[in-house]
PDB file of C-alpha atoms in Angstrom:
ATOM      1  CA  MET A   1       8.370  -5.241 -19.810  1.00 92.00           C
ATOM      2  CA  VAL A   2      11.218  -4.648 -17.741  1.00 97.00           C
ATOM      3  CA  ARG A   3      13.929  -7.361 -17.380  1.00 98.00           C
ATOM      4  CA  VAL A   4      15.898  -7.227 -14.216  1.00 98.00           C
ATOM      5  CA  VAL A   5      19.349  -9.215 -14.168  1.00 98.00           C
ATOM      6  CA  ALA A   6      20.852  -9.832 -10.533  1.00 98.00           C
ATOM      7  CA  ILE A   7      24.373 -11.118 -10.386  1.00 98.00           C
ATOM      8  CA  GLY A   8      25.966 -13.003  -7.585  1.00 98.00           C
ATOM      9  CA  GLU A   9      26.269 -16.233  -5.509  1.00 98.00           C
ATOM     10  CA  CYS A  10      23.448 -18.411  -4.308  1.00 97.00           C
ATOM     11  CA  MET A  11      24.757 -20.793  -1.704  1.00 96.00           C
ATOM     12  CA  VAL A  12      23.498 -24.009   0.119  1.00 95.00           C
ATOM     13  CA  GLU A  13      22.215 -22.673   3.496  1.00 91.00           C
ATOM     14  CA  ILE A  14      22.282 -24.992   6.307  1.00 89.00           C
ATOM     15  CA  ALA A  15      20.303 -23.377   9.620  1.00 80.00           C
ATOM     16  CA  ARG A  16      20.605 -24.747  12.966  1.00 73.00           C
ATOM     17  CA  PRO A  17      17.793 -23.188  14.981  1.00 66.00           C
ATOM     18  CA  GLU A  18      18.121 -23.958  18.756  1.00 65.00           C
ATOM     19  CA  GLY A  19      16.160 -26.907  19.737  1.00 67.00           C
ATOM     20  CA  ALA A  20      15.251 -27.951  16.212  1.00 71.00           C
ATOM     21  CA  PRO A  21      16.750 -30.140  13.493  1.00 79.00           C
ATOM     22  CA  PRO A  22      18.810 -28.423  10.835  1.00 81.00           C
ATOM     23  CA  ARG A  23      17.302 -27.053   7.921  1.00 83.00           C
ATOM     24  CA  LEU A  24      18.711 -26.904   4.319  1.00 88.00           C
ATOM     25  CA  GLY A  25      17.906 -24.148   1.763  1.00 92.00           C
ATOM     26  CA  PHE A  26      19.347 -21.742  -0.868  1.00 96.00           C
ATOM     27  CA  ALA A  27      19.908 -18.121  -0.169  1.00 95.00           C
ATOM     28  CA  GLY A  28      22.582 -15.503  -0.828  1.00 95.00           C
ATOM     29  CA  ASP A  29      22.486 -11.613  -0.836  1.00 96.00           C
ATOM     30  CA  THR A  30      21.687 -10.883  -4.613  1.00 98.00           C
ATOM     31  CA  TYR A  31      19.579 -13.937  -4.961  1.00 98.00           C
ATOM     32  CA  ASN A  32      17.541 -13.007  -1.980  1.00 98.00           C
ATOM     33  CA  THR A  33      17.014  -9.603  -3.674  1.00 98.00           C
ATOM     34  CA  ALA A  34      15.924 -11.426  -7.070  1.00 98.00           C
ATOM     35  CA  TRP A  35      13.585 -13.722  -4.879  1.00 98.00           C
ATOM     36  CA  TYR A  36      11.719 -10.733  -3.599  1.00 98.00           C
ATOM     37  CA  LEU A  37      11.822  -8.666  -6.838  1.00 98.00           C
ATOM     38  CA  ARG A  38      10.063 -11.463  -8.477  1.00 98.00           C
ATOM     39  CA  ARG A  39       7.268 -11.188  -5.803  1.00 98.00           C
ATOM     40  CA  CYS A  40       7.329  -7.470  -5.863  1.00 98.00           C
ATOM     41  CA  LEU A  41       7.111  -6.841  -9.667  1.00 98.00           C
ATOM     42  CA  PRO A  42       4.258  -7.631 -11.945  1.00 97.00           C
ATOM     43  CA  ASP A  43       4.007 -10.780 -13.824  1.00 95.00           C
ATOM     44  CA  GLY A  44       5.092  -9.219 -17.240  1.00 96.00           C
ATOM     45  CA  ASP A  45       8.411  -8.096 -15.835  1.00 98.00           C
ATOM     46  CA  ALA A  46      11.383 -10.569 -16.051  1.00 98.00           C
ATOM     47  CA  VAL A  47      13.851 -11.451 -13.144  1.00 98.00           C
ATOM     48  CA  ASP A  48      17.006 -13.289 -14.315  1.00 98.00           C
ATOM     49  CA  TYR A  49      19.595 -14.697 -12.025  1.00 98.00           C
ATOM     50  CA  LEU A  50      23.405 -14.722 -13.454  1.00 98.00           C
ATOM     51  CA  THR A  51      25.701 -16.914 -11.434  1.00 98.00           C
ATOM     52  CA  ALA A  52      27.679 -20.034 -12.190  1.00 98.00           C
ATOM     53  CA  LEU A  53      26.920 -23.435 -10.898  1.00 98.00           C
ATOM     54  CA  GLY A  54      28.632 -26.961 -10.902  1.00 97.00           C
ATOM     55  CA  ASP A  55      27.594 -30.062 -12.698  1.00 95.00           C
ATOM     56  CA  ASP A  56      26.578 -31.967  -9.179  1.00 96.00           C
ATOM     57  CA  PRO A  57      23.109 -32.726  -7.921  1.00 96.00           C
ATOM     58  CA  VAL A  58      22.842 -30.132  -5.706  1.00 96.00           C
ATOM     59  CA  SER A  59      23.510 -27.541  -8.540  1.00 97.00           C
ATOM     60  CA  ASP A  60      20.587 -29.305 -10.227  1.00 97.00           C
ATOM     61  CA  GLU A  61      18.373 -28.936  -7.017  1.00 97.00           C
ATOM     62  CA  MET A  62      19.412 -25.258  -6.837  1.00 97.00           C
ATOM     63  CA  LEU A  63      18.495 -24.358 -10.532  1.00 97.00           C
ATOM     64  CA  GLY A  64      15.134 -26.178 -10.116  1.00 97.00           C
ATOM     65  CA  ALA A  65      14.378 -23.926  -6.933  1.00 97.00           C
ATOM     66  CA  MET A  66      15.154 -20.924  -8.965  1.00 98.00           C
ATOM     67  CA  ARG A  67      12.896 -21.805 -11.654  1.00 98.00           C
ATOM     68  CA  ALA A  68      10.167 -22.652  -9.465  1.00 98.00           C
ATOM     69  CA  ALA A  69      10.371 -19.348  -7.899  1.00 97.00           C
ATOM     70  CA  GLY A  70      10.004 -17.679 -11.215  1.00 98.00           C
ATOM     71  CA  ILE A  71      13.599 -16.830 -11.753  1.00 98.00           C
ATOM     72  CA  GLY A  72      15.198 -16.899 -15.269  1.00 98.00           C
ATOM     73  CA  THR A  73      18.324 -19.238 -15.181  1.00 98.00           C
ATOM     74  CA  GLY A  74      19.021 -19.123 -19.017  1.00 97.00           C
ATOM     75  CA  HIS A  75      22.418 -17.639 -18.547  1.00 95.00           C
ATOM     76  CA  VAL A  76      23.767 -19.854 -15.794  1.00 97.00           C
ATOM     77  CA  PRO A  77      26.769 -21.637 -16.971  1.00 96.00           C
ATOM     78  CA  ARG A  78      27.720 -25.152 -15.411  1.00 96.00           C
ATOM     79  CA  ILE A  79      31.374 -25.599 -14.326  1.00 96.00           C
ATOM     80  CA  PRO A  80      32.611 -29.240 -14.405  1.00 95.00           C
ATOM     81  CA  GLY A  81      34.026 -30.327 -11.171  1.00 93.00           C
ATOM     82  CA  ARG A  82      32.891 -27.138  -9.103  1.00 95.00           C
ATOM     83  CA  VAL A  83      30.136 -27.159  -6.577  1.00 96.00           C
ATOM     84  CA  PRO A  84      27.976 -24.314  -5.061  1.00 97.00           C
ATOM     85  CA  GLY A  85      29.208 -22.525  -2.000  1.00 96.00           C
ATOM     86  CA  LEU A  86      27.953 -23.542   1.351  1.00 95.00           C
ATOM     87  CA  TYR A  87      27.170 -21.711   4.655  1.00 89.00           C
ATOM     88  CA  MET A  88      25.850 -22.703   8.215  1.00 88.00           C
ATOM     89  CA  ILE A  89      23.956 -20.369  10.409  1.00 81.00           C
ATOM     90  CA  HIS A  90      24.670 -21.225  14.254  1.00 76.00           C
ATOM     91  CA  THR A  91      22.062 -19.884  16.762  1.00 65.00           C
ATOM     92  CA  GLU A  92      22.914 -19.547  20.414  1.00 66.00           C
ATOM     93  CA  ARG A  93      20.807 -17.636  22.850  1.00 59.00           C
ATOM     94  CA  GLY A  94      19.048 -15.802  20.004  1.00 51.00           C
ATOM     95  CA  GLU A  95      22.520 -14.712  18.427  1.00 61.00           C
ATOM     96  CA  ARG A  96      23.417 -15.756  15.065  1.00 67.00           C
ATOM     97  CA  SER A  97      26.856 -16.599  13.644  1.00 77.00           C
ATOM     98  CA  PHE A  98      28.058 -18.015  10.430  1.00 82.00           C
ATOM     99  CA  THR A  99      30.671 -20.601   8.891  1.00 89.00           C
ATOM    100  CA  TYR A 100      31.347 -20.476   5.236  1.00 90.00           C
ATOM    101  CA  TRP A 101      32.846 -22.964   2.699  1.00 92.00           C
ATOM    102  CA  ARG A 102      33.100 -21.007  -0.663  1.00 91.00           C
ATOM    103  CA  GLU A 103      36.633 -21.211  -1.882  1.00 89.00           C
ATOM    104  CA  THR A 104      35.824 -23.780  -4.624  1.00 89.00           C
ATOM    105  CA  SER A 105      32.298 -22.168  -5.440  1.00 96.00           C
ATOM    106  CA  ALA A 106      31.527 -22.358  -8.943  1.00 97.00           C
ATOM    107  CA  ALA A 107      30.138 -18.720  -8.570  1.00 98.00           C
ATOM    108  CA  ARG A 108      33.711 -17.601  -8.702  1.00 97.00           C
ATOM    109  CA  CYS A 109      33.705 -18.463 -12.284  1.00 97.00           C
ATOM    110  CA  LEU A 110      30.601 -16.323 -13.298  1.00 98.00           C
ATOM    111  CA  ALA A 111      32.660 -13.669 -15.102  1.00 98.00           C
ATOM    112  CA  ASP A 112      35.024 -16.009 -16.828  1.00 97.00           C
ATOM    113  CA  ASP A 113      33.521 -15.603 -20.363  1.00 97.00           C
ATOM    114  CA  PRO A 114      33.247 -12.107 -21.585  1.00 97.00           C
ATOM    115  CA  ALA A 115      30.782 -13.015 -24.457  1.00 97.00           C
ATOM    116  CA  ALA A 116      28.649 -14.879 -22.150  1.00 97.00           C
ATOM    117  CA  LEU A 117      28.532 -11.979 -19.779  1.00 97.00           C
ATOM    118  CA  ALA A 118      27.470  -9.596 -22.670  1.00 97.00           C
ATOM    119  CA  ALA A 119      24.746 -12.084 -23.787  1.00 97.00           C
ATOM    120  CA  ALA A 120      23.241 -12.418 -20.219  1.00 98.00           C
ATOM    121  CA  LEU A 121      22.995  -8.562 -19.873  1.00 98.00           C
ATOM    122  CA  GLU A 122      21.717  -7.784 -23.399  1.00 97.00           C
ATOM    123  CA  GLY A 123      18.430  -5.997 -23.167  1.00 97.00           C
ATOM    124  CA  ALA A 124      18.224  -5.802 -19.249  1.00 98.00           C
ATOM    125  CA  GLY A 125      16.601  -2.614 -17.924  1.00 98.00           C
ATOM    126  CA  TRP A 126      18.177  -2.894 -14.466  1.00 98.00           C
ATOM    127  CA  VAL A 127      21.309  -4.994 -13.466  1.00 98.00           C
ATOM    128  CA  TYR A 128      21.797  -5.727  -9.792  1.00 98.00           C
ATOM    129  CA  VAL A 129      25.108  -6.520  -8.328  1.00 98.00           C
ATOM    130  CA  SER A 130      26.648  -6.375  -4.713  1.00 98.00           C
ATOM    131  CA  GLY A 131      30.053  -5.927  -3.082  1.00 98.00           C
ATOM    132  CA  ILE A 132      29.831  -9.711  -2.195  1.00 97.00           C
ATOM    133  CA  THR A 133      29.469 -10.486  -5.983  1.00 98.00           C
ATOM    134  CA  MET A 134      32.913  -8.487  -6.665  1.00 98.00           C
ATOM    135  CA  ALA A 135      34.530  -9.783  -3.630  1.00 97.00           C
ATOM    136  CA  ILE A 136      34.346 -13.446  -4.529  1.00 97.00           C
ATOM    137  CA  LEU A 137      35.966 -12.901  -8.012  1.00 98.00           C
ATOM    138  CA  SER A 138      39.644 -12.792  -8.946  1.00 97.00           C
ATOM    139  CA  PRO A 139      40.962  -9.350 -10.000  1.00 98.00           C
ATOM    140  CA  GLU A 140      40.665 -10.413 -13.753  1.00 98.00           C
ATOM    141  CA  ALA A 141      37.116 -11.538 -13.298  1.00 98.00           C
ATOM    142  CA  ARG A 142      36.251  -8.116 -11.505  1.00 98.00           C
ATOM    143  CA  ALA A 143      37.837  -6.235 -14.473  1.00 98.00           C
ATOM    144  CA  ARG A 144      35.564  -8.194 -16.921  1.00 98.00           C
ATOM    145  CA  LEU A 145      32.443  -7.616 -14.873  1.00 98.00           C
ATOM    146  CA  LEU A 146      33.251  -3.908 -14.441  1.00 98.00           C
ATOM    147  CA  ALA A 147      33.736  -3.730 -18.103  1.00 98.00           C
ATOM    148  CA  ALA A 148      30.319  -5.773 -18.809  1.00 98.00           C
ATOM    149  CA  LEU A 149      28.518  -3.499 -16.262  1.00 98.00           C
ATOM    150  CA  GLY A 150      29.788  -0.384 -18.115  1.00 98.00           C
ATOM    151  CA  ALA A 151      28.728  -1.676 -21.520  1.00 98.00           C
ATOM    152  CA  ALA A 152      25.438  -2.322 -20.102  1.00 98.00           C
ATOM    153  CA  ARG A 153      25.152   1.012 -18.836  1.00 98.00           C
ATOM    154  CA  ALA A 154      26.237   2.503 -22.274  1.00 98.00           C
ATOM    155  CA  ALA A 155      23.437   0.533 -23.785  1.00 98.00           C
ATOM    156  CA  GLY A 156      20.795   1.920 -21.543  1.00 98.00           C
ATOM    157  CA  ALA A 157      20.684  -0.322 -18.486  1.00 98.00           C
ATOM    158  CA  CYS A 158      20.440   1.130 -14.961  1.00 98.00           C
ATOM    159  CA  ILE A 159      22.909  -0.384 -12.441  1.00 98.00           C
ATOM    160  CA  ALA A 160      21.964  -0.698  -8.865  1.00 98.00           C
ATOM    161  CA  PHE A 161      24.740  -1.615  -6.411  1.00 98.00           C
ATOM    162  CA  ASP A 162      24.473  -2.715  -2.807  1.00 98.00           C
ATOM    163  CA  PRO A 163      28.151  -2.478  -1.499  1.00 98.00           C
ATOM    164  CA  ASN A 164      27.330  -5.102   1.342  1.00 97.00           C
ATOM    165  CA  LEU A 165      30.860  -4.779   2.555  1.00 97.00           C
ATOM    166  CA  ARG A 166      32.407  -8.151   3.952  1.00 95.00           C
ATOM    167  CA  PRO A 167      35.919  -7.174   4.647  1.00 96.00           C
ATOM    168  CA  ARG A 168      36.872 -10.786   5.081  1.00 93.00           C
ATOM    169  CA  LEU A 169      35.943 -11.652   1.556  1.00 95.00           C
ATOM    170  CA  TRP A 170      38.582  -9.108   0.216  1.00 97.00           C
ATOM    171  CA  GLU A 171      42.367  -9.350  -0.209  1.00 96.00           C
ATOM    172  CA  ASP A 172      42.839  -6.034   1.800  1.00 97.00           C
ATOM    173  CA  ALA A 173      40.952  -3.020   2.901  1.00 98.00           C
ATOM    174  CA  GLY A 174      42.379  -0.871  -0.118  1.00 98.00           C
ATOM    175  CA  THR A 175      41.046  -3.248  -2.659  1.00 98.00           C
ATOM    176  CA  LEU A 176      37.622  -3.193  -1.026  1.00 98.00           C
ATOM    177  CA  ARG A 177      37.583   0.582  -1.089  1.00 98.00           C
ATOM    178  CA  ARG A 178      38.801   0.955  -4.580  1.00 98.00           C
ATOM    179  CA  VAL A 179      36.619  -1.652  -6.270  1.00 98.00           C
ATOM    180  CA  VAL A 180      33.528  -0.600  -4.183  1.00 98.00           C
ATOM    181  CA  THR A 181      34.051   2.887  -5.388  1.00 98.00           C
ATOM    182  CA  GLU A 182      34.776   2.028  -8.999  1.00 98.00           C
ATOM    183  CA  THR A 183      31.502   0.029  -9.077  1.00 98.00           C
ATOM    184  CA  ALA A 184      29.314   2.559  -7.294  1.00 98.00           C
ATOM    185  CA  GLY A 185      30.652   4.948 -10.080  1.00 98.00           C
ATOM    186  CA  LEU A 186      28.898   3.114 -12.773  1.00 98.00           C
ATOM    187  CA  ALA A 187      25.457   2.943 -10.549  1.00 98.00           C
ATOM    188  CA  ALA A 188      22.284   4.782 -11.100  1.00 98.00           C
ATOM    189  CA  LEU A 189      21.379   3.485  -7.502  1.00 98.00           C
ATOM    190  CA  VAL A 190      23.615   2.723  -4.448  1.00 98.00           C
ATOM    191  CA  LEU A 191      22.308   1.076  -1.519  1.00 98.00           C
ATOM    192  CA  PRO A 192      24.841   1.108   1.265  1.00 98.00           C
ATOM    193  CA  SER A 193      24.350   0.149   5.149  1.00 97.00           C
ATOM    194  CA  PHE A 194      25.888   2.831   7.264  1.00 97.00           C
ATOM    195  CA  ASP A 195      27.442   0.710   9.931  1.00 96.00           C
ATOM    196  CA  ASP A 196      29.518  -1.388   7.321  1.00 96.00           C
ATOM    197  CA  GLU A 197      30.424   1.954   5.581  1.00 98.00           C
ATOM    198  CA  ALA A 198      31.653   3.758   8.792  1.00 98.00           C
ATOM    199  CA  ALA A 199      33.858   0.699   9.599  1.00 97.00           C
ATOM    200  CA  ALA A 200      35.433   0.468   6.087  1.00 98.00           C
ATOM    201  CA  PHE A 201      35.570   4.036   5.100  1.00 98.00           C
ATOM    202  CA  GLY A 202      35.544   6.073   8.378  1.00 98.00           C
ATOM    203  CA  ASP A 203      32.052   7.912   7.370  1.00 98.00           C
ATOM    204  CA  ALA A 204      31.141  10.021  10.400  1.00 98.00           C
ATOM    205  CA  ASP A 205      27.200   9.856   9.497  1.00 97.00           C
ATOM    206  CA  PRO A 206      24.920   8.500   6.877  1.00 97.00           C
ATOM    207  CA  GLY A 207      24.930  11.950   5.072  1.00 97.00           C
ATOM    208  CA  ALA A 208      28.876  11.492   4.764  1.00 98.00           C
ATOM    209  CA  THR A 209      28.246   7.889   3.017  1.00 98.00           C
ATOM    210  CA  ALA A 210      25.504   9.348   0.607  1.00 98.00           C
ATOM    211  CA  ALA A 211      27.820  12.190  -0.380  1.00 98.00           C
ATOM    212  CA  ARG A 212      30.907  10.124  -0.897  1.00 98.00           C
ATOM    213  CA  TYR A 213      28.940   7.928  -3.239  1.00 98.00           C
ATOM    214  CA  ALA A 214      27.423  10.635  -4.870  1.00 98.00           C
ATOM    215  CA  ALA A 215      31.150  12.035  -5.533  1.00 98.00           C
ATOM    216  CA  ALA A 216      32.114   8.736  -6.998  1.00 98.00           C
ATOM    217  CA  GLY A 217      29.506   9.046  -9.656  1.00 98.00           C
ATOM    218  CA  ALA A 218      26.211   7.310  -8.239  1.00 98.00           C
ATOM    219  CA  GLU A 219      22.900   9.315  -9.251  1.00 98.00           C
ATOM    220  CA  VAL A 220      20.935   8.126  -6.349  1.00 98.00           C
ATOM    221  CA  VAL A 221      22.213   6.768  -2.833  1.00 98.00           C
ATOM    222  CA  VAL A 222      20.015   5.484  -0.307  1.00 98.00           C
ATOM    223  CA  VAL A 223      21.782   4.705   2.890  1.00 98.00           C
ATOM    224  CA  LYS A 224      20.214   2.041   5.406  1.00 96.00           C
ATOM    225  CA  THR A 225      20.716   2.542   8.944  1.00 94.00           C
ATOM    226  CA  GLY A 226      19.539  -0.878  10.624  1.00 86.00           C
ATOM    227  CA  GLY A 227      16.041  -0.175  10.933  1.00 80.00           C
ATOM    228  CA  GLY A 228      16.406   3.529  11.713  1.00 89.00           C
ATOM    229  CA  PRO A 229      15.716   6.572   9.326  1.00 95.00           C
ATOM    230  CA  VAL A 230      16.908   6.257   5.878  1.00 97.00           C
ATOM    231  CA  VAL A 231      18.998   8.899   4.453  1.00 98.00           C
ATOM    232  CA  THR A 232      18.531   9.663   0.587  1.00 98.00           C
ATOM    233  CA  LEU A 233      20.450  11.732  -1.800  1.00 98.00           C
ATOM    234  CA  ASP A 234      19.653  12.651  -5.564  1.00 97.00           C
ATOM    235  CA  ARG A 235      19.644  15.542  -7.840  1.00 94.00           C
ATOM    236  CA  SER A 236      16.958  17.109  -5.851  1.00 94.00           C
ATOM    237  CA  GLY A 237      19.230  16.968  -2.648  1.00 96.00           C
ATOM    238  CA  ARG A 238      19.398  15.211   0.502  1.00 96.00           C
ATOM    239  CA  GLY A 239      16.230  13.711   2.350  1.00 96.00           C
ATOM    240  CA  THR A 240      15.448  11.628   5.390  1.00 96.00           C
ATOM    241  CA  VAL A 241      12.561   8.935   5.495  1.00 96.00           C
ATOM    242  CA  GLY A 242      11.578   7.708   8.810  1.00 91.00           C
ATOM    243  CA  CYS A 243       9.634   4.326   9.136  1.00 83.00           C
ATOM    244  CA  GLU A 244       7.683   2.484  11.642  1.00 82.00           C
ATOM    245  CA  ALA A 245       9.866   0.561  14.057  1.00 83.00           C
ATOM    246  CA  VAL A 246       9.643  -3.026  13.961  1.00 85.00           C
ATOM    247  CA  ALA A 247      10.517  -5.607  16.584  1.00 84.00           C
ATOM    248  CA  PRO A 248      12.409  -8.192  14.626  1.00 83.00           C
ATOM    249  CA  VAL A 249      12.354 -11.982  14.956  1.00 80.00           C
ATOM    250  CA  ASP A 250      15.064 -12.735  12.448  1.00 77.00           C
ATOM    251  CA  THR A 251      16.814  -9.983  10.488  1.00 79.00           C
ATOM    252  CA  THR A 252      18.302 -12.196   7.718  1.00 81.00           C
ATOM    253  CA  GLY A 253      17.468 -10.913   4.344  1.00 87.00           C
ATOM    254  CA  ALA A 254      16.311  -7.573   5.712  1.00 91.00           C
ATOM    255  CA  GLY A 255      18.408  -5.557   3.511  1.00 94.00           C
ATOM    256  CA  ASP A 256      18.159  -7.723   0.438  1.00 97.00           C
ATOM    257  CA  SER A 257      14.481  -7.560   0.651  1.00 97.00           C
ATOM    258  CA  PHE A 258      14.375  -3.678   1.611  1.00 97.00           C
ATOM    259  CA  ASN A 259      16.462  -3.346  -1.667  1.00 98.00           C
ATOM    260  CA  ALA A 260      13.989  -5.436  -3.544  1.00 98.00           C
ATOM    261  CA  GLY A 261      10.715  -3.556  -2.418  1.00 98.00           C
ATOM    262  CA  LEU A 262      12.443  -0.337  -3.166  1.00 98.00           C
ATOM    263  CA  LEU A 263      13.920  -1.276  -6.718  1.00 98.00           C
ATOM    264  CA  ALA A 264      10.466  -2.568  -7.611  1.00 98.00           C
ATOM    265  CA  ALA A 265       8.840   0.504  -6.700  1.00 98.00           C
ATOM    266  CA  LEU A 266      11.190   2.592  -8.551  1.00 98.00           C
ATOM    267  CA  ILE A 267      10.763   0.554 -11.694  1.00 98.00           C
ATOM    268  CA  GLY A 268       7.066   0.863 -11.308  1.00 97.00           C
ATOM    269  CA  GLY A 269       7.391   4.643 -11.433  1.00 97.00           C
ATOM    270  CA  ALA A 270       7.336   5.669  -7.790  1.00 98.00           C
ATOM    271  CA  GLY A 271       9.221   8.510  -6.315  1.00 97.00           C
ATOM    272  CA  LEU A 272      12.270   8.166  -4.150  1.00 97.00           C
ATOM    273  CA  GLU A 273      10.544   8.654  -0.619  1.00 97.00           C
ATOM    274  CA  SER A 274       7.847   6.213  -1.722  1.00 97.00           C
ATOM    275  CA  ALA A 275      10.013   3.745  -3.006  1.00 98.00           C
ATOM    276  CA  VAL A 276      11.845   3.722   0.254  1.00 97.00           C
ATOM    277  CA  ARG A 277       8.665   3.174   2.164  1.00 97.00           C
ATOM    278  CA  ALA A 278       7.891   0.262  -0.086  1.00 97.00           C
ATOM    279  CA  GLY A 279      11.161  -1.258   0.471  1.00 97.00           C
ATOM    280  CA  HIS A 280      10.411  -0.972   4.451  1.00 95.00           C
ATOM    281  CA  ALA A 281       7.007  -2.546   4.013  1.00 95.00           C
ATOM    282  CA  VAL A 282       8.721  -5.531   2.503  1.00 96.00           C
ATOM    283  CA  ALA A 283      11.400  -5.827   4.960  1.00 95.00           C
ATOM    284  CA  ALA A 284       9.121  -5.126   7.935  1.00 93.00           C
ATOM    285  CA  GLN A 285       7.469  -8.587   6.869  1.00 93.00           C
ATOM    286  CA  VAL A 286      10.792 -10.382   6.377  1.00 92.00           C
ATOM    287  CA  VAL A 287      12.043  -9.440   9.830  1.00 88.00           C
ATOM    288  CA  ARG A 288       8.990 -10.770  11.662  1.00 87.00           C
ATOM    289  CA  GLN A 289       9.624 -14.155  10.159  1.00 86.00           C
ATOM    290  CA  PRO A 290      12.558 -16.671  10.717  1.00 80.00           C
ATOM    291  CA  GLY A 291      14.663 -17.234   7.471  1.00 79.00           C
ATOM    292  CA  ALA A 292      15.889 -15.276   4.606  1.00 84.00           C
ATOM    293  CA  LEU A 293      13.150 -16.139   2.187  1.00 91.00           C
ATOM    294  CA  VAL A 294       9.554 -15.904   3.484  1.00 91.00           C
ATOM    295  CA  PRO A 295       6.321 -15.061   2.208  1.00 90.00           C
ATOM    296  CA  VAL A 296       5.488 -11.528   1.648  1.00 94.00           C
ATOM    297  CA  THR A 297       2.319  -9.372   0.576  1.00 91.00           C
ATOM    298  CA  VAL A 298       2.948  -6.547  -1.727  1.00 88.00           C
TER     299      VAL A 298
END
């Protein structure tokens, strides 16, 4: 059995499709990946989610949704007086924009207790974290989480990291670059998106992104290019994996589901190129349907 622990923020999602009433759901980058991992991995493997929630009824509903999806919640602390973060999706002429309310999100407290962090990661085969996870934490909490990730790695866990760069969440560009690079240095697998990386780090091409993360200490780098060829870099060298083009209906959750399909394939023993194709096969189903969490066949 393999146990995967995903760490981050699950938020309340209010979607307002054109011409339709608002829809309420729960989503977030690392939670989306955990949700798809649960569908991609065999039943014998475990997928747990590490976040923090409030003591309010919406937090109760969110926990219930996680458990109903088969995701373990045994290490989710409840923070009195806190609530989940919330975001609204606005759609106009097919284009989406987002408004967030997350300043008092309970998830900002997920790394407040070092002992609880260590207990949550004990026995994990893989730990999945994102740049958004790091961005929402205070500097002190980031340091605690980085220390916990380092300890988990020393104990035998593999760290998977999607930088998922969102500059507005960070104090400044320098802090973003420093923390993301430090986190990548702990990772067995880094899953960046080239457009974001070029904007934040000035990379000239996906190969430059892969090389920079490898230089930081990442063992394997898989650079997503928005549906184009995926660039990989590992000990055997650099590769390019082309995948069938897909006409998307909704790209929400595309990268998160790709990460899940790829990681599940690697856990199952697939080679890197096959794992990339498995990730694309999951994401191709997701982008053909509206919403972040949709049925997929694996």
